[in-house]
Short mmCIF file of C-alpha atoms and ligand atoms in Angstrom, two decimals:
data_model
loop_
_atom_site.label_atom_id
_atom_site.label_comp_id
_atom_site.label_asym_id
_atom_site.label_seq_id
_atom_site.Cartn_x
_atom_site.Cartn_y
_atom_site.Cartn_z
CA MET A 1 -0.29 -0.17 0.07
CA ALA A 2 0.91 3.84 -0.79
CA ARG A 3 2.39 5.13 2.18
CA LEU A 4 1.52 8.73 2.89
CA ASN A 5 3.22 11.82 3.58
CA ASP A 6 3.45 11.30 7.42
CA ASN A 7 4.50 15.10 8.51
CA TYR A 8 1.29 15.96 7.52
CA LEU A 9 -0.11 14.41 10.13
CA LYS A 10 1.88 16.63 12.30
CA LEU A 11 0.61 19.58 11.87
CA LYS A 12 -1.96 20.79 14.56
CA ALA A 13 -5.59 19.96 13.38
CA GLY A 14 -8.03 22.87 13.76
CA TYR A 15 -6.47 25.69 11.58
CA LEU A 16 -6.89 28.85 12.45
CA PHE A 17 -9.40 30.31 9.83
CA PRO A 18 -11.19 26.89 9.55
CA GLU A 19 -11.73 26.89 13.54
CA ILE A 20 -12.85 31.20 12.93
CA GLY A 21 -15.36 29.49 10.22
CA ARG A 22 -16.78 27.10 11.81
CA ARG A 23 -17.38 29.49 15.27
CA VAL A 24 -19.19 32.28 12.87
CA LYS A 25 -21.38 29.75 11.94
CA ALA A 26 -22.56 28.49 15.54
CA PHE A 27 -22.89 31.91 15.43
CA THR A 28 -25.00 33.31 12.60
CA ASP A 29 -27.18 30.04 13.22
CA ALA A 30 -28.08 30.63 16.22
CA ASN A 31 -27.98 34.29 15.11
CA PRO A 32 -29.75 34.63 11.70
CA GLU A 33 -30.76 37.77 12.47
CA ALA A 34 -27.37 39.83 13.34
CA LYS A 35 -25.26 41.64 10.71
CA VAL A 36 -21.68 40.01 11.33
CA ILE A 37 -18.88 42.54 10.13
CA LYS A 38 -15.67 40.11 9.23
CA LEU A 39 -12.18 42.12 10.28
CA GLY A 40 -10.42 38.62 10.34
CA ILE A 41 -8.81 36.81 6.93
CA GLY A 42 -6.53 39.27 5.47
CA ASP A 43 -8.07 39.39 1.67
CA VAL A 44 -8.72 42.74 0.38
CA THR A 45 -11.72 43.98 -1.21
CA GLN A 46 -11.80 46.80 -3.05
CA PRO A 47 -12.22 46.55 -6.97
CA LEU A 48 -9.27 46.45 -9.91
CA ALA A 49 -8.25 49.88 -10.51
CA PRO A 50 -9.17 50.80 -14.34
CA ALA A 51 -5.76 51.23 -15.45
CA ILE A 52 -5.12 47.20 -14.75
CA ILE A 53 -8.84 46.36 -15.98
CA ASP A 54 -8.32 47.57 -19.00
CA ALA A 55 -4.94 46.39 -19.71
CA PHE A 56 -6.69 42.65 -18.07
CA HIS A 57 -9.04 42.95 -21.51
CA LYS A 58 -6.44 43.91 -23.65
CA ALA A 59 -4.14 41.16 -23.18
CA VAL A 60 -7.43 38.89 -24.10
CA ASP A 61 -7.96 40.70 -26.37
CA ASP A 62 -4.84 39.75 -28.00
CA LEU A 63 -5.03 36.01 -27.07
CA THR A 64 -7.76 35.89 -29.88
CA GLN A 65 -5.70 36.94 -32.78
CA GLY A 66 -2.94 34.75 -34.72
CA ASP A 67 -0.91 37.81 -34.98
CA SER A 68 -0.82 38.75 -31.22
CA PHE A 69 -1.47 34.88 -29.87
CA MET A 70 0.77 34.01 -26.56
CA GLY A 71 1.30 30.31 -25.21
CA TYR A 72 3.77 29.48 -23.46
CA GLY A 73 5.29 32.15 -22.36
CA PRO A 74 9.27 32.54 -20.21
CA GLU A 75 8.75 30.41 -16.76
CA GLN A 76 10.89 32.86 -15.08
CA GLY A 77 7.70 35.98 -16.02
CA TYR A 78 8.37 38.38 -18.85
CA GLU A 79 10.61 40.82 -19.35
CA PHE A 80 7.84 43.15 -20.00
CA LEU A 81 7.03 43.23 -16.24
CA ILE A 82 10.20 41.96 -15.20
CA ASP A 83 12.12 45.39 -16.24
CA THR A 84 9.35 47.15 -15.47
CA LEU A 85 9.77 45.40 -12.17
CA ILE A 86 13.59 46.51 -11.87
CA GLU A 87 12.78 50.13 -13.07
CA LYS A 88 9.54 51.25 -11.14
CA ALA A 89 10.19 49.17 -7.98
CA TYR A 90 13.67 48.66 -7.08
CA LYS A 91 15.67 51.70 -8.93
CA PRO A 92 13.64 54.69 -7.53
CA LEU A 93 14.83 52.97 -3.77
CA GLY A 94 18.64 52.88 -5.09
CA VAL A 95 18.29 48.91 -5.80
CA SER A 96 19.61 47.95 -9.47
CA LEU A 97 18.44 43.87 -10.43
CA LYS A 98 19.29 42.38 -13.36
CA THR A 99 16.12 40.78 -15.30
CA SER A 100 17.66 36.93 -13.90
CA GLU A 101 17.16 38.19 -10.98
CA ILE A 102 13.28 38.30 -10.61
CA PHE A 103 10.73 35.50 -10.35
CA ILE A 104 7.32 36.40 -11.84
CA SER A 105 4.77 33.68 -9.74
CA ASP A 106 1.23 33.34 -9.04
CA GLY A 107 1.41 34.02 -5.34
CA SER A 108 3.62 35.19 -2.64
CA LYS A 109 2.65 31.96 -0.89
CA CYS A 110 3.91 29.74 -2.89
CA ASP A 111 6.71 30.90 -3.48
CA CYS A 112 8.02 30.67 0.52
CA ALA A 113 7.00 27.61 1.02
CA ASN A 114 8.03 26.31 -2.72
CA ILE A 115 11.34 28.56 -2.17
CA LEU A 116 12.10 25.37 0.64
CA ASP A 117 12.99 22.80 -2.40
CA ILE A 118 16.24 24.55 -3.07
CA PHE A 119 17.48 24.03 0.62
CA ALA A 120 18.85 21.11 2.52
CA LEU A 121 16.72 19.42 4.99
CA ASP A 122 19.35 20.40 8.04
CA ASN A 123 19.23 23.81 8.12
CA LYS A 124 18.22 25.12 10.89
CA VAL A 125 15.90 27.86 10.40
CA ALA A 126 14.14 30.41 11.99
CA ILE A 127 10.87 32.11 12.61
CA CYS A 128 8.92 34.73 14.33
CA ASP A 129 6.38 34.17 16.90
CA PRO A 130 3.66 34.63 15.98
CA VAL A 131 3.84 34.26 12.46
CA TYR A 132 2.16 33.88 8.77
CA PRO A 133 1.10 30.47 9.32
CA VAL A 134 2.84 29.28 5.86
CA TYR A 135 6.54 29.68 7.11
CA ASN A 136 5.91 27.66 9.52
CA ASP A 137 4.16 24.74 9.03
CA THR A 138 5.66 24.37 5.12
CA ASN A 139 8.44 23.38 7.39
CA VAL A 140 6.30 20.78 9.21
CA MET A 141 5.50 19.64 5.64
CA VAL A 142 8.90 18.96 4.37
CA GLY A 143 9.80 17.27 7.42
CA ARG A 144 12.70 19.46 9.03
CA THR A 145 10.61 18.96 12.35
CA GLY A 146 9.62 16.69 14.83
CA GLU A 147 6.05 17.12 16.94
CA ALA A 148 4.25 20.54 18.21
CA ASN A 149 5.08 20.66 21.80
CA GLU A 150 1.90 21.45 24.33
CA LYS A 151 3.19 25.18 23.54
CA GLY A 152 2.39 24.79 19.68
CA TYR A 153 6.21 24.94 19.16
CA TYR A 154 7.91 22.95 17.39
CA ASP A 155 10.89 20.69 18.15
CA GLY A 156 13.33 21.63 15.74
CA LEU A 157 12.99 25.00 15.17
CA VAL A 158 14.26 27.58 15.92
CA TYR A 159 11.25 30.58 17.47
CA LEU A 160 12.15 33.94 18.16
CA PRO A 161 9.37 35.77 20.22
CA CYS A 162 8.21 39.03 19.10
CA THR A 163 5.95 40.50 22.22
CA GLU A 164 5.23 43.70 23.49
CA GLU A 165 8.31 43.95 25.85
CA ASN A 166 10.70 43.99 22.54
CA GLY A 167 8.45 46.22 20.42
CA PHE A 168 7.60 42.66 18.62
CA THR A 169 10.95 43.46 17.30
CA PRO A 170 12.67 39.74 17.58
CA ALA A 171 16.10 39.62 19.16
CA ILE A 172 18.82 38.19 16.87
CA PRO A 173 19.72 35.18 17.73
CA THR A 174 22.25 34.47 20.50
CA GLU A 175 22.48 30.11 17.85
CA LYS A 176 23.81 29.95 15.01
CA VAL A 177 21.27 29.61 12.89
CA ASP A 178 21.27 28.82 8.54
CA ILE A 179 17.36 30.36 7.53
CA VAL A 180 15.74 33.67 9.18
CA TYR A 181 11.97 34.50 7.62
CA LEU A 182 11.26 38.14 8.53
CA CYS A 183 8.60 39.84 7.04
CA TYR A 184 8.05 43.90 7.09
CA PRO A 185 5.58 45.12 6.86
CA ASN A 186 4.31 42.42 9.68
CA ASN A 187 1.26 40.17 9.22
CA PRO A 188 0.47 39.97 12.10
CA THR A 189 1.32 42.68 14.23
CA GLY A 190 1.55 45.23 11.91
CA THR A 191 4.69 46.79 13.11
CA VAL A 192 7.77 47.65 10.57
CA ALA A 193 11.56 47.19 10.70
CA THR A 194 14.24 50.63 10.42
CA LYS A 195 17.13 50.57 8.43
CA GLU A 196 19.65 49.92 12.00
CA ALA A 197 17.40 46.75 12.51
CA LEU A 198 17.15 45.22 9.51
CA LYS A 199 21.13 46.25 8.68
CA GLN A 200 21.73 43.49 12.08
CA TRP A 201 20.12 40.80 9.98
CA VAL A 202 21.87 41.02 6.88
CA ASP A 203 25.12 41.26 9.47
CA TYR A 204 23.80 38.12 11.29
CA ALA A 205 22.78 36.83 8.07
CA LEU A 206 26.97 37.59 6.37
CA ALA A 207 28.62 36.73 9.55
CA ASN A 208 27.01 33.29 9.53
CA GLU A 209 26.66 32.27 6.18
CA ALA A 210 22.72 32.51 6.69
CA VAL A 211 19.89 33.06 4.17
CA LEU A 212 17.02 35.96 5.00
CA PHE A 213 13.48 34.92 2.99
CA TYR A 214 12.13 38.45 3.28
CA ASP A 215 8.64 39.01 2.82
CA ALA A 216 7.64 41.91 1.95
CA ALA A 217 4.03 41.58 0.64
CA TYR A 218 2.99 44.53 2.76
CA GLU A 219 5.32 47.32 1.62
CA ALA A 220 3.41 49.37 -0.73
CA PHE A 221 1.57 50.37 2.84
CA ILE A 222 4.89 51.98 4.56
CA THR A 223 3.58 55.65 5.06
CA GLU A 224 6.27 56.98 7.19
CA PRO A 225 9.18 58.15 5.27
CA GLY A 226 12.83 56.09 5.78
CA ILE A 227 11.68 52.93 6.27
CA PRO A 228 12.98 50.00 4.06
CA ARG A 229 10.69 49.08 1.65
CA SER A 230 12.90 46.18 0.69
CA ILE A 231 15.90 44.17 2.11
CA TYR A 232 18.14 45.02 -1.04
CA GLU A 233 18.04 48.49 0.35
CA ILE A 234 20.10 47.04 3.44
CA GLU A 235 24.47 47.03 2.43
CA GLY A 236 25.04 43.54 1.09
CA ALA A 237 21.81 42.52 1.15
CA GLU A 238 22.40 41.04 -2.17
CA LYS A 239 23.80 38.47 -0.42
CA CYS A 240 22.24 36.64 2.16
CA ALA A 241 19.16 37.59 1.34
CA ILE A 242 16.02 36.11 -1.18
CA GLU A 243 13.01 38.90 -1.60
CA PHE A 244 9.26 37.39 -1.85
CA ARG A 245 6.87 40.52 -3.15
CA SER A 246 3.45 40.25 -4.42
CA PHE A 247 1.06 41.89 -6.09
CA SER A 248 -1.92 40.55 -3.90
CA LYS A 249 -2.38 43.49 -1.23
CA THR A 250 -0.30 45.91 -3.56
CA ALA A 251 -2.61 46.26 -6.25
CA GLY A 252 -5.63 43.79 -5.39
CA PHE A 253 -4.71 40.61 -7.11
CA THR A 254 -5.63 37.96 -4.03
CA GLY A 255 -7.83 36.65 -6.87
CA VAL A 256 -6.34 37.67 -9.85
CA ARG A 257 -2.29 36.19 -8.72
CA CYS A 258 0.65 37.35 -9.06
CA ALA A 259 4.27 38.05 -7.33
CA LEU A 260 7.18 38.16 -7.63
CA THR A 261 10.82 36.32 -5.67
CA VAL A 262 13.60 38.13 -6.00
CA VAL A 263 16.95 35.32 -5.71
CA PRO A 264 20.29 37.45 -6.38
CA GLU A 265 22.94 36.55 -8.32
CA ALA A 266 25.47 37.00 -5.38
CA LEU A 267 23.60 34.83 -3.24
CA MET A 268 25.53 31.73 -2.64
CA ALA A 269 25.23 28.79 -0.18
CA ARG A 270 27.26 25.96 0.35
CA THR A 271 26.70 22.50 -0.87
CA GLU A 272 27.15 19.21 1.03
CA GLY A 273 30.99 19.36 -0.45
CA GLY A 274 31.26 22.92 1.16
CA GLU A 275 31.26 24.49 -2.16
CA LEU A 276 29.73 28.08 -2.98
CA THR A 277 27.03 27.64 -5.45
CA SER A 278 24.39 29.84 -7.33
CA LEU A 279 21.01 29.81 -5.25
CA ASN A 280 19.69 31.57 -8.33
CA LYS A 281 20.76 29.06 -10.77
CA LEU A 282 19.10 26.49 -8.46
CA TRP A 283 15.65 28.41 -8.46
CA ASN A 284 15.63 29.01 -11.72
CA ARG A 285 15.98 24.81 -11.77
CA ARG A 286 13.18 24.41 -9.90
CA GLN A 287 10.81 26.89 -11.56
CA SER A 288 11.48 25.94 -15.56
CA THR A 289 11.33 22.21 -13.93
CA LYS A 290 8.19 22.77 -11.60
CA PHE A 291 5.93 25.71 -12.77
CA ASN A 292 5.19 27.07 -16.33
CA GLY A 293 4.91 30.55 -15.35
CA VAL A 294 1.47 32.49 -14.68
CA SER A 295 -0.50 33.49 -17.87
CA TYR A 296 -0.13 36.71 -19.85
CA PRO A 297 -3.07 38.81 -19.10
CA VAL A 298 -1.87 38.55 -15.26
CA GLN A 299 1.36 39.87 -15.94
CA LYS A 300 0.33 42.44 -18.72
CA ALA A 301 -2.12 43.64 -15.68
CA ALA A 302 0.74 43.39 -13.25
CA ALA A 303 2.95 45.40 -15.73
CA ALA A 304 -0.19 48.34 -15.89
CA VAL A 305 0.04 48.88 -11.81
CA TYR A 306 3.37 50.65 -12.34
CA SER A 307 1.62 52.47 -15.64
CA ASP A 308 1.34 56.85 -14.34
CA GLU A 309 -2.37 55.74 -14.49
CA GLY A 310 -2.24 52.55 -12.83
CA TRP A 311 -0.01 53.63 -9.62
CA ALA A 312 -2.24 56.32 -9.14
CA GLN A 313 -5.48 54.77 -8.91
CA ILE A 314 -4.25 52.19 -6.64
CA GLN A 315 -2.45 54.43 -4.20
CA GLU A 316 -6.01 55.82 -3.93
CA THR A 317 -7.57 52.00 -2.42
CA ILE A 318 -3.94 51.78 -1.05
CA ASP A 319 -4.88 55.30 0.90
CA TYR A 320 -8.34 53.95 1.63
CA TYR A 321 -7.27 51.04 3.25
CA MET A 322 -4.98 52.94 5.69
CA GLU A 323 -7.71 55.68 6.12
CA ASN A 324 -9.54 52.13 7.90
CA ALA A 325 -6.25 51.15 9.36
CA ARG A 326 -6.12 55.02 11.54
CA LEU A 327 -10.30 54.64 11.97
CA ILE A 328 -10.20 51.23 14.13
CA ARG A 329 -6.27 52.13 15.50
CA GLU A 330 -8.08 55.48 17.27
CA GLY A 331 -11.36 53.96 17.42
CA LEU A 332 -9.62 51.04 19.61
CA GLN A 333 -7.22 53.57 21.62
CA ALA A 334 -10.07 56.01 22.43
CA ALA A 335 -12.10 52.66 23.93
CA GLY A 336 -8.86 52.55 26.06
CA LEU A 337 -7.16 49.36 24.24
CA THR A 338 -3.39 49.19 24.10
CA VAL A 339 -2.66 49.26 19.90
CA TYR A 340 0.34 48.81 17.94
CA GLY A 341 0.41 48.49 13.98
CA GLY A 342 -1.67 50.15 11.82
CA ILE A 343 0.41 52.98 10.13
CA ASN A 344 2.34 51.27 7.99
CA ALA A 345 0.26 48.36 7.42
CA PRO A 346 -3.26 47.45 6.91
CA TYR A 347 -3.32 45.66 10.38
CA ILE A 348 -3.73 46.27 13.78
CA TRP A 349 -2.63 44.29 16.54
CA LEU A 350 -4.72 45.17 19.69
CA LYS A 351 -3.87 44.06 23.64
CA THR A 352 -6.89 41.48 24.95
CA PRO A 353 -8.52 43.63 27.88
CA GLY A 354 -8.12 42.63 31.42
CA GLY A 355 -5.56 39.79 30.23
CA MET A 356 -8.43 37.49 28.57
CA SER A 357 -6.96 35.34 26.27
CA SER A 358 -7.48 35.71 21.84
CA TRP A 359 -10.16 33.02 21.42
CA ASP A 360 -11.95 34.36 24.87
CA PHE A 361 -11.70 38.36 23.61
CA PHE A 362 -12.91 36.55 20.26
CA ASP A 363 -15.67 34.86 20.78
CA LYS A 364 -17.05 38.38 23.24
CA LEU A 365 -16.89 39.93 20.21
CA LEU A 366 -18.02 37.59 18.13
CA SER A 367 -21.31 37.66 20.37
CA GLU A 368 -21.49 40.64 21.68
CA CYS A 369 -20.16 42.70 18.46
CA HIS A 370 -20.70 41.11 15.95
CA VAL A 371 -17.23 42.26 14.55
CA VAL A 372 -15.03 39.01 13.45
CA GLY A 373 -11.20 39.25 13.64
CA THR A 374 -8.01 36.69 14.08
CA PRO A 375 -7.14 35.41 17.98
CA GLY A 376 -3.75 36.46 18.08
CA SER A 377 -2.51 33.11 19.73
CA GLY A 378 -3.70 31.75 15.73
CA PHE A 379 -0.71 32.98 14.75
CA GLY A 380 1.55 31.34 16.92
CA PRO A 381 2.34 31.15 20.52
CA SER A 382 3.14 34.60 21.74
CA GLY A 383 0.10 36.33 20.16
CA GLU A 384 -1.54 34.57 22.62
CA GLY A 385 -3.10 37.45 24.62
CA PHE A 386 -3.86 40.03 21.40
CA TYR A 387 -6.28 39.75 18.39
CA ARG A 388 -5.59 40.84 15.30
CA LEU A 389 -8.03 43.39 13.25
CA SER A 390 -8.13 43.90 8.82
CA ALA A 391 -8.07 47.62 7.34
CA PHE A 392 -9.20 45.97 4.40
CA GLY A 393 -13.25 46.16 4.98
CA ASP A 394 -15.44 48.72 3.15
CA ARG A 395 -15.63 52.42 4.77
CA GLU A 396 -18.79 51.75 6.15
CA ASN A 397 -18.51 48.30 8.04
CA VAL A 398 -15.08 49.78 9.54
CA ILE A 399 -17.47 53.00 11.14
CA GLU A 400 -20.09 50.36 12.00
CA ALA A 401 -17.88 47.78 13.93
CA VAL A 402 -15.29 50.45 15.55
CA LYS A 403 -18.64 51.87 16.95
CA ARG A 404 -19.91 48.67 18.46
CA ILE A 405 -16.68 47.81 20.05
CA LYS A 406 -16.43 51.56 21.56
CA GLU A 407 -20.14 51.29 23.07
CA ASN A 408 -19.56 47.99 24.32
CA LEU A 409 -15.85 48.62 25.59
CA ALA A 410 -17.06 51.97 27.42
C1 PLP B 1 -0.63 37.90 1.76
C2 PLP B 1 0.30 37.98 2.22
C3 PLP B 1 1.67 36.92 1.01
C4 PLP B 1 0.93 36.89 -0.14
O1 PLP B 1 0.78 35.67 -0.99
P1 PLP B 1 0.07 35.79 -1.84
O2 PLP B 1 -0.05 34.57 -1.95
O3 PLP B 1 1.05 36.19 -2.86
O4 PLP B 1 -1.42 36.02 -2.31
C5 PLP B 1 2.54 36.57 1.48
N1 PLP B 1 2.72 37.01 2.39
C6 PLP B 1 2.04 37.31 3.78
C7 PLP B 1 3.23 37.53 4.98
C8 PLP B 1 0.97 37.96 3.32
O5 PLP B 1 0.24 38.21 4.50
#
């Protein structure tokens, strides 16, 4: 009989969002008249910008004519999109990349997971706690860990607590690790890393021959000057970091699917025999073999994000979400809650009142305010006692949700 991958059985059964869905369904079944407002899952709500839709339509029309029809594209992505990213997304930051260093894909979630293909299993991996669950669970799936302990930490991974005490900025590990996942602006805490903080990570990585996996899915939401938008703004990062970016939150592509991963040519890792070898070549080989590219219309739509019109339009949507974030943050502060994030990220990370557990606070807001957020403990043990609200809702819903919470806590 065929054997399954036992590593999957180590994963904790109750994945966060299904459990939230279950509790919300139980509540709405029992209270069908309640108008439940969902500010939980990190999905966008506003439609694609007109300039993006135009480019998307035009590209679909190209496929209807023999002379403009496109079949398989390059597995790495079309040069029109890669070169646009080099010019418009990276050059303004003072970062120069080559065409061969950017890989277009259908999402950062898969890239963050698939990247593990090109690294040996015996690498020591560090992840933040709380964290985007994908980093943790994909390491369990490939077999890098043992079982989870009663706290929820998997044997074999190094966890970096991000707590109120350390300002949600993890301390540099005292032990030597080989891979570190960083996500800034952060999901779920909404916090950012300064240049100085990132420089410490780059220095650590260079000194320890470690690789940083830098998830910049929320870079477009940075509003304060001086906060780095790319790890490559830090000197030396091209020798120690892979960067993941996505059009999902930046331009509302969560359903359209397009992302990019940067693997610089200067980035090396060692073979079993100790020989320095290019990770760019390995990732290129991996993508060419296991991936057949993102569809042509989607890449045309993605390139339109960086047209003058497209850029102005997506900024409007980002401003809309960040105004939501401000309303949530200031509304909850006025209600006496301690809140973090919401300034350079579309997430508000609030401390539950009176030391309530994350799930108790979830149940309280659901039953008393009919508002759904995400329990912080679902992102890791150090998220216990916190709760995440997303700014991706409609303005009307955000205002109503804040009003209900304020009245409830008054
Ligand atoms: C939403 C999100 C992404 C983007 O994932 P896609 O697969 O590109 O939609 C990546 N990282 C984090 C932390 C996210 O929250």
